[in-house]
Tab-separated table of C-alpha atoms in Angstrom:
chain	number	residue	atom	x	y	z
A	1	MET	CA	527.877	-25.238	23.024
A	2	SER	CA	528.885	-27.058	19.929
A	3	ARG	CA	525.999	-25.624	17.925
A	4	SER	CA	526.888	-22.151	18.952
A	5	ILE	CA	530.306	-22.836	17.723
A	6	THR	CA	529.045	-24.158	14.468
A	7	LYS	CA	526.905	-21.059	14.196
A	8	PHE	CA	529.899	-18.653	15.005
A	9	ALA	CA	532.018	-20.535	12.269
A	10	ALA	CA	529.430	-20.281	9.585
A	11	SER	CA	528.835	-16.620	10.226
A	12	VAL	CA	532.586	-15.944	10.046
A	13	ALA	CA	532.945	-18.292	6.613
A	14	THR	CA	529.782	-16.055	5.413
A	15	LEU	CA	531.463	-12.835	6.245
A	16	ALA	CA	534.805	-14.032	4.702
A	17	SER	CA	533.187	-15.251	1.552
A	18	GLY	CA	531.153	-11.935	1.324
A	19	ILE	CA	534.610	-10.018	1.462
A	20	CYS	CA	536.241	-12.277	-0.967
A	21	LEU	CA	533.361	-12.155	-3.534
A	22	SER	CA	532.843	-8.501	-3.215
A	23	GLY	CA	536.517	-7.762	-3.939
A	24	CYS	CA	538.576	-5.212	-2.280
A	25	ALA	CA	538.612	-1.912	-4.109
A	26	VAL	CA	542.020	-0.742	-4.655
A	27	LEU	CA	542.649	2.935	-5.711
A	28	HIS	CA	545.880	3.336	-7.569
A	29	HIS	CA	545.784	6.840	-9.243
A	30	VAL	CA	543.402	9.885	-9.658
A	31	GLN	CA	543.558	12.777	-11.794
A	32	ILE	CA	541.112	15.607	-12.060
A	33	GLY	CA	541.020	17.609	-15.248
A	34	ASP	CA	539.767	21.495	-15.739
A	35	LEU	CA	536.290	22.281	-14.890
A	36	ASP	CA	534.031	24.562	-16.633
A	37	ASN	CA	531.041	25.215	-14.595
A	38	ARG	CA	529.603	27.951	-17.009
A	39	GLY	CA	527.044	25.764	-18.959
A	40	LYS	CA	524.398	22.885	-18.344
A	41	LEU	CA	526.441	20.056	-17.305
A	42	ARG	CA	525.498	16.276	-17.650
A	43	ALA	CA	527.566	13.672	-15.867
A	44	PHE	CA	528.930	10.590	-17.642
A	45	ASP	CA	530.750	7.655	-16.359
A	46	ILE	CA	532.942	5.190	-18.469
A	47	LYS	CA	534.471	2.107	-17.289
A	48	VAL	CA	537.018	-0.461	-19.181
A	49	SER	CA	538.600	-3.361	-17.661
A	50	GLU	CA	540.706	-6.290	-18.150
A	51	THR	CA	541.273	-9.228	-15.869
A	52	GLY	CA	544.504	-9.358	-14.025
A	53	ILE	CA	546.310	-12.397	-12.498
A	54	ASN	CA	548.207	-12.532	-9.391
A	55	LEU	CA	551.028	-15.100	-10.181
A	56	ASP	CA	552.361	-15.142	-6.643
A	57	GLU	CA	548.883	-16.347	-5.316
A	58	ALA	CA	548.507	-18.644	-8.042
A	59	ALA	CA	551.881	-20.387	-7.542
A	60	GLU	CA	550.954	-20.507	-3.546
A	61	ILE	CA	547.578	-22.304	-4.396
A	62	GLY	CA	549.368	-24.545	-6.874
A	63	LYS	CA	552.050	-25.510	-4.325
A	64	ALA	CA	549.400	-26.242	-1.714
A	65	VAL	CA	547.616	-28.386	-4.091
A	66	SER	CA	550.507	-30.227	-5.485
A	67	ARG	CA	553.218	-30.686	-3.057
A	68	LYS	CA	555.237	-32.825	-5.328
A	69	ASN	CA	555.672	-30.185	-8.060
A	70	SER	CA	555.990	-27.311	-5.720
A	71	GLN	CA	559.405	-26.519	-6.696
A	72	VAL	CA	558.704	-26.554	-10.312
A	73	ILE	CA	555.732	-24.261	-9.760
A	74	GLU	CA	558.135	-21.908	-7.786
A	75	ASP	CA	560.749	-22.040	-10.692
A	76	ILE	CA	558.064	-21.223	-13.300
A	77	ASN	CA	556.868	-18.330	-11.246
A	78	ALA	CA	560.090	-17.021	-10.948
A	79	ILE	CA	560.906	-17.111	-14.655
A	80	ILE	CA	557.652	-15.677	-15.494
A	81	SER	CA	558.527	-12.779	-12.707
A	82	LEU	CA	561.702	-11.872	-14.501
A	83	PHE	CA	559.813	-10.902	-17.631
A	84	GLN	CA	557.406	-8.919	-15.338
A	85	MET	CA	559.729	-6.348	-13.886
A	86	GLY	CA	559.281	-2.630	-13.832
A	87	PRO	CA	556.844	-0.260	-12.185
A	88	ARG	CA	553.189	-1.053	-12.495
A	89	THR	CA	549.757	-0.451	-10.965
A	90	GLY	CA	548.038	-3.838	-10.230
A	91	ASN	CA	548.288	-7.322	-11.401
A	92	MET	CA	549.543	-8.052	-14.956
A	93	VAL	CA	547.052	-8.513	-17.688
A	94	PHE	CA	547.227	-9.978	-21.061
A	95	ASN	CA	545.760	-7.337	-23.116
A	96	ASP	CA	547.637	-3.787	-22.757
A	97	LYS	CA	545.389	-1.956	-25.137
A	98	PHE	CA	542.325	-2.563	-23.072
A	99	ALA	CA	541.995	1.086	-21.886
A	100	GLU	CA	542.694	2.755	-25.575
A	101	GLY	CA	539.025	2.748	-26.637
A	102	VAL	CA	538.244	5.293	-23.769
A	103	ILE	CA	538.492	8.274	-26.189
A	104	ASP	CA	535.736	6.740	-28.504
A	105	LEU	CA	533.630	6.124	-25.467
A	106	ILE	CA	533.831	9.518	-24.368
A	107	TYR	CA	532.724	10.923	-27.803
A	108	LYS	CA	530.072	8.514	-27.701
A	109	GLU	CA	528.697	9.813	-24.298
A	110	CYS	CA	529.081	13.151	-25.485
A	111	PRO	CA	528.963	13.582	-29.356
A	112	SER	CA	529.474	17.356	-29.351
A	113	GLY	CA	533.178	16.756	-27.881
A	114	ARG	CA	532.566	19.613	-25.172
A	115	VAL	CA	533.746	17.677	-22.308
A	116	THR	CA	534.849	19.067	-18.972
A	117	GLY	CA	535.917	17.990	-15.560
A	118	LEU	CA	537.501	14.611	-16.747
A	119	THR	CA	538.504	12.443	-13.806
A	120	SER	CA	540.592	9.455	-14.503
A	121	ILE	CA	540.721	6.801	-11.899
A	122	ARG	CA	542.975	3.729	-12.161
A	123	GLU	CA	541.521	1.102	-9.743
A	124	MET	CA	541.648	-2.474	-9.019
A	125	ARG	CA	538.856	-4.868	-7.913
A	126	LYS	CA	540.853	-7.500	-6.013
A	127	TYR	CA	539.715	-11.120	-5.733
A	128	PRO	CA	541.711	-14.269	-4.875
A	129	VAL	CA	544.260	-14.747	-7.522
A	130	ILE	CA	542.562	-12.770	-10.329
A	131	SER	CA	541.875	-9.221	-10.185
A	132	GLY	CA	539.595	-6.627	-12.179
A	133	GLU	CA	542.130	-3.965	-13.577
A	134	ILE	CA	539.781	-1.044	-14.098
A	135	VAL	CA	540.359	2.353	-15.769
A	136	LYS	CA	537.354	4.772	-14.903
A	137	VAL	CA	536.765	7.885	-16.483
A	138	THR	CA	534.026	10.465	-15.117
A	139	GLY	CA	533.334	13.895	-16.602
A	140	TYR	CA	530.651	16.187	-17.644
A	141	CYS	CA	529.279	16.937	-21.240
A	142	ILE	CA	528.389	20.649	-21.548
A	143	GLU	CA	524.967	20.825	-23.004
A	144	GLY	CA	522.961	23.821	-24.553
A	145	GLU	CA	524.413	26.918	-25.137
A	146	GLY	CA	527.319	27.174	-22.740
A	147	ARG	CA	530.401	29.015	-23.325
A	148	ARG	CA	533.308	27.328	-25.149
A	149	ASN	CA	536.405	26.870	-23.384
A	150	SER	CA	538.817	29.764	-23.661
B	1	MET	CA	574.857	1.005	35.083
B	2	SER	CA	572.321	1.543	37.818
B	3	MET	CA	569.201	-0.080	38.003
B	4	SER	CA	567.016	3.267	37.960
B	5	PHE	CA	569.058	4.398	34.806
B	6	ARG	CA	568.274	1.280	32.866
B	7	LYS	CA	564.662	1.621	33.808
B	8	SER	CA	564.610	5.121	32.510
B	9	ILE	CA	565.982	4.152	29.337
B	10	ARG	CA	563.598	1.412	28.837
B	11	GLY	CA	560.781	3.839	29.444
B	12	ALA	CA	562.113	6.195	27.025
B	13	MET	CA	562.278	3.644	24.451
B	14	GLY	CA	558.891	2.548	25.027
B	15	LEU	CA	557.592	5.849	25.024
B	16	CYS	CA	559.406	6.219	21.669
B	17	ALA	CA	557.804	3.097	20.298
B	18	LEU	CA	554.417	4.065	21.329
B	19	SER	CA	554.793	7.571	19.777
B	20	PHE	CA	555.867	5.847	16.512
B	21	MET	CA	552.946	3.620	16.523
B	22	LEU	CA	550.147	6.140	17.332
B	23	THR	CA	551.426	8.749	15.128
B	24	SER	CA	549.914	8.419	11.548
B	25	CYS	CA	552.074	7.761	8.584
B	26	VAL	CA	551.336	9.536	5.444
B	27	SER	CA	552.052	8.374	2.034
B	28	LEU	CA	551.378	9.954	-1.096
B	29	GLN	CA	549.910	7.839	-3.894
B	30	SER	CA	549.631	9.840	-6.760
B	31	VAL	CA	549.834	13.658	-7.708
B	32	SER	CA	548.611	15.388	-10.881
B	33	MET	CA	548.566	19.001	-11.979
B	34	THR	CA	546.700	20.873	-14.889
B	35	GLN	CA	547.466	24.148	-16.452
B	36	ILE	CA	548.011	27.015	-13.988
B	37	PRO	CA	546.067	30.307	-14.746
B	38	SER	CA	547.634	33.781	-14.416
B	39	ASP	CA	544.743	34.853	-12.338
B	40	ARG	CA	545.240	33.250	-9.111
B	41	ASP	CA	543.166	35.186	-6.750
B	42	ASP	CA	540.169	32.858	-5.967
B	43	LYS	CA	541.540	29.483	-4.570
B	44	VAL	CA	539.185	26.815	-4.270
B	45	SER	CA	539.722	23.257	-2.512
B	46	ALA	CA	537.961	20.267	-2.113
B	47	SER	CA	538.601	16.886	-0.365
B	48	ALA	CA	536.813	13.613	0.133
B	49	ASP	CA	538.028	10.672	2.030
B	50	GLN	CA	537.381	7.210	3.287
B	51	PHE	CA	538.132	5.350	6.633
B	52	LEU	CA	539.473	1.832	6.128
B	53	PHE	CA	539.533	-0.929	8.707
B	54	LEU	CA	541.934	-3.774	7.861
B	55	ASN	CA	542.587	-1.949	4.536
B	56	ILE	CA	539.183	-3.170	3.209
B	57	ALA	CA	537.170	-1.067	0.774
B	58	PHE	CA	534.352	-1.991	-1.171
B	59	ASP	CA	534.387	0.974	-3.572
B	60	ASN	CA	536.107	4.082	-4.518
B	61	ASP	CA	533.089	6.175	-4.974
B	62	PHE	CA	534.107	8.651	-2.379
B	63	VAL	CA	536.469	10.191	-5.268
B	64	ASN	CA	533.453	11.286	-7.075
B	65	ASP	CA	532.624	13.864	-4.344
B	66	VAL	CA	535.605	16.086	-5.084
B	67	ASN	CA	534.356	16.999	-8.305
B	68	LYS	CA	530.860	17.745	-6.971
B	69	GLN	CA	532.527	19.885	-4.045
B	70	LEU	CA	534.673	22.093	-6.735
B	71	LEU	CA	531.679	22.700	-8.850
B	72	GLU	CA	529.735	23.718	-5.888
B	73	ARG	CA	532.553	26.049	-4.837
B	74	CYS	CA	533.000	27.773	-8.522
B	75	LYS	CA	529.325	28.288	-9.738
B	76	GLY	CA	529.399	29.905	-13.020
B	77	GLY	CA	533.069	29.923	-13.352
B	78	ARG	CA	536.067	27.715	-14.659
B	79	ILE	CA	538.405	25.839	-12.528
B	80	THR	CA	542.020	25.401	-13.548
B	81	GLY	CA	545.397	24.592	-12.172
B	82	ILE	CA	544.093	21.745	-10.375
B	83	LEU	CA	546.453	19.949	-8.064
B	84	THR	CA	545.209	16.501	-7.343
B	85	LYS	CA	546.794	14.554	-4.316
B	86	HIS	CA	545.764	10.900	-3.500
B	87	GLU	CA	547.055	10.144	0.048
B	88	TYR	CA	547.059	7.059	2.096
B	89	ILE	CA	547.189	7.663	6.001
B	90	ASN	CA	548.048	4.733	8.213
B	91	TYR	CA	546.836	5.311	11.716
B	92	PHE	CA	547.808	2.091	13.435
B	93	LEU	CA	549.600	-1.015	11.952
B	94	HIS	CA	547.476	-0.676	8.886
B	95	ILE	CA	544.478	-1.783	10.939
B	96	PHE	CA	542.939	1.679	10.838
B	97	ALA	CA	543.787	3.684	7.807
B	98	ARG	CA	542.362	6.542	5.635
B	99	ARG	CA	542.609	7.101	1.769
B	100	ARG	CA	542.133	10.822	0.961
B	101	VAL	CA	542.133	12.671	-2.278
B	102	THR	CA	542.373	16.304	-2.190
B	103	ALA	CA	542.052	18.824	-5.103
B	104	ASP	CA	543.196	22.561	-5.034
B	105	GLY	CA	542.573	24.939	-7.925
B	106	PHE	CA	541.841	28.439	-9.046
B	107	CYS	CA	538.236	29.572	-9.959
B	108	LEU	CA	538.010	32.110	-12.828
B	109	LYS	CA	534.684	33.990	-12.889
B	110	LYS	CA	535.811	36.064	-15.855
B	111	ALA	CA	534.742	34.983	-19.542
């Protein structure tokens, strides 16, 4: 009996750690641009990301680890939260310019600049405390003698 | 107040609560729109969704299907005026849910 309970606990722990390590994919925003299907299209995929931090979860862990300083941790979290107000998607990041290189990356993927069907996806990979704040852009590069956008 | 009246009130309230729980709740996460053409005869639409159990999703790749469907539905043309909607449908207490992305646009076959 005890062996089967241990086996069950181990399988539950494996499942939980698998879920934690693979991260939950959260979708914040999707935008699909105009599509030109009149030439030969080559798909491309660009992803830029930055590490985000969930301060509430960090504070909860801090409080659980150090019960003595739980009030101090709570106060620090409250003070930081005051500077993080306003609408946002995902957790806070320390570099707000991480998505600015997307245009250069698109030109790298499609040097002709004849791009169509740009789909911008704002997503997040959620792990305990930290997260991957991702901006993904997929699209098509018009190759060959396709007609230009009119 | 009679016993039967109380019972019927309780039954109605229970039915009401059950219907609220069983009716799915839809929330709109994001909307975007591109330039609308003057020629709006040929409407094309595509949608892709993902079923969620306990709100756990391992990827967002289902979104890519929308583009592919649109291209399939307007061969040799141009699609503009694309309205993209990203919805979240909660079926039951966030245990069973669905994420859906729909795109509606207009196919222009003329050069």
